[in-house]
Coordinates of C-alpha atoms in Angstrom, one line a residue:
G1 CA -0.2 -0.5 0.3
V2 CA 1.0 3.5 0.3
K3 CA 2.9 4.3 3.2
L4 CA 1.2 7.4 4.1
G5 CA -2.4 6.0 3.5
H6 CA -5.1 5.7 1.6
D7 CA -7.2 8.0 2.1
A8 CA -7.9 10.8 -1.2
R9 CA -5.3 13.3 1.0
H10 CA -2.1 11.6 0.9
L11 CA -2.3 10.2 -2.1
F12 CA -2.2 13.6 -3.1
T13 CA 0.4 14.3 -1.2
V14 CA 2.4 11.6 -2.7
V15 CA 2.5 12.0 -6.1
M16 CA 2.9 15.8 -5.5
T17 CA 5.7 15.6 -3.1
G18 CA 6.5 11.7 -4.8
V19 CA 8.5 9.5 -1.8
G20 CA 12.1 10.2 0.0
G21 CA 14.2 7.2 -0.5
T22 CA 11.9 5.3 -3.3
P23 CA 11.4 5.6 -7.0
M24 CA 8.3 7.8 -6.8
E25 CA 9.4 10.8 -7.6
A26 CA 7.9 14.2 -7.5
F27 CA 5.3 15.3 -10.3
S28 CA 4.9 18.7 -9.4
K29 CA 7.0 20.1 -11.9
R30 CA 5.2 18.6 -14.4
L31 CA 1.4 17.9 -13.3
T32 CA -1.5 20.9 -11.9
P33 CA -3.0 20.1 -8.8
E34 CA -5.8 19.9 -10.8
Q35 CA -4.2 17.4 -12.9
V36 CA -3.3 15.4 -9.3
W37 CA -6.7 15.5 -8.0
D38 CA -7.9 13.8 -11.2
V39 CA -4.5 10.9 -11.0
V40 CA -5.7 10.6 -6.6
H41 CA -9.8 10.2 -8.3
F42 CA -8.7 7.6 -10.3
V43 CA -6.5 6.0 -8.5
R44 CA -8.7 5.8 -5.7
S45 CA -11.8 4.3 -8.1
L46 CA -9.0 1.4 -8.6
Y47 CA -8.9 1.0 -5.0
L48 CA -13.3 0.6 -4.4
E49 CA -14.0 -1.3 -7.4
A50 CA -11.4 -3.9 -6.4
R51 CA -13.0 -3.7 -2.9
E52 CA -16.3 -4.2 -4.1
E53 CA -15.4 -7.1 -6.5
F54 CA -13.0 -8.4 -3.2
L55 CA -16.6 -8.1 -0.9
E56 CA -18.6 -9.6 -4.0
K57 CA -15.9 -13.1 -4.1
V58 CA -16.7 -13.4 0.4
R59 CA -20.3 -13.1 -0.3
V60 CA -20.8 -15.5 -2.5
E61 CA -18.0 -18.3 -0.9
A62 CA -18.7 -17.8 2.2
P63 CA -22.0 -19.7 2.2
V64 CA -20.1 -22.7 0.5
Q65 CA -17.6 -22.4 2.5
A66 CA -20.2 -23.1 5.7
A67 CA -21.6 -25.8 4.5
W68 CA -18.7 -28.2 4.5
R69 CA -18.4 -27.0 7.9

């Protein structure tokens, strides 16, 4: 995961300033704040989509696993 967390503000900070000691560089000189927010919202949408898919899988598999006990 992201070292500072998954909320939008932290993702914005990571994209703007980078992460010291890692290959993640700052994009503040290449992207406007509006463009960075677009990136943040896109990344969050991927996380939320993956989370929804995981929860749906757990809901579907849980009754099957319970039946085997």
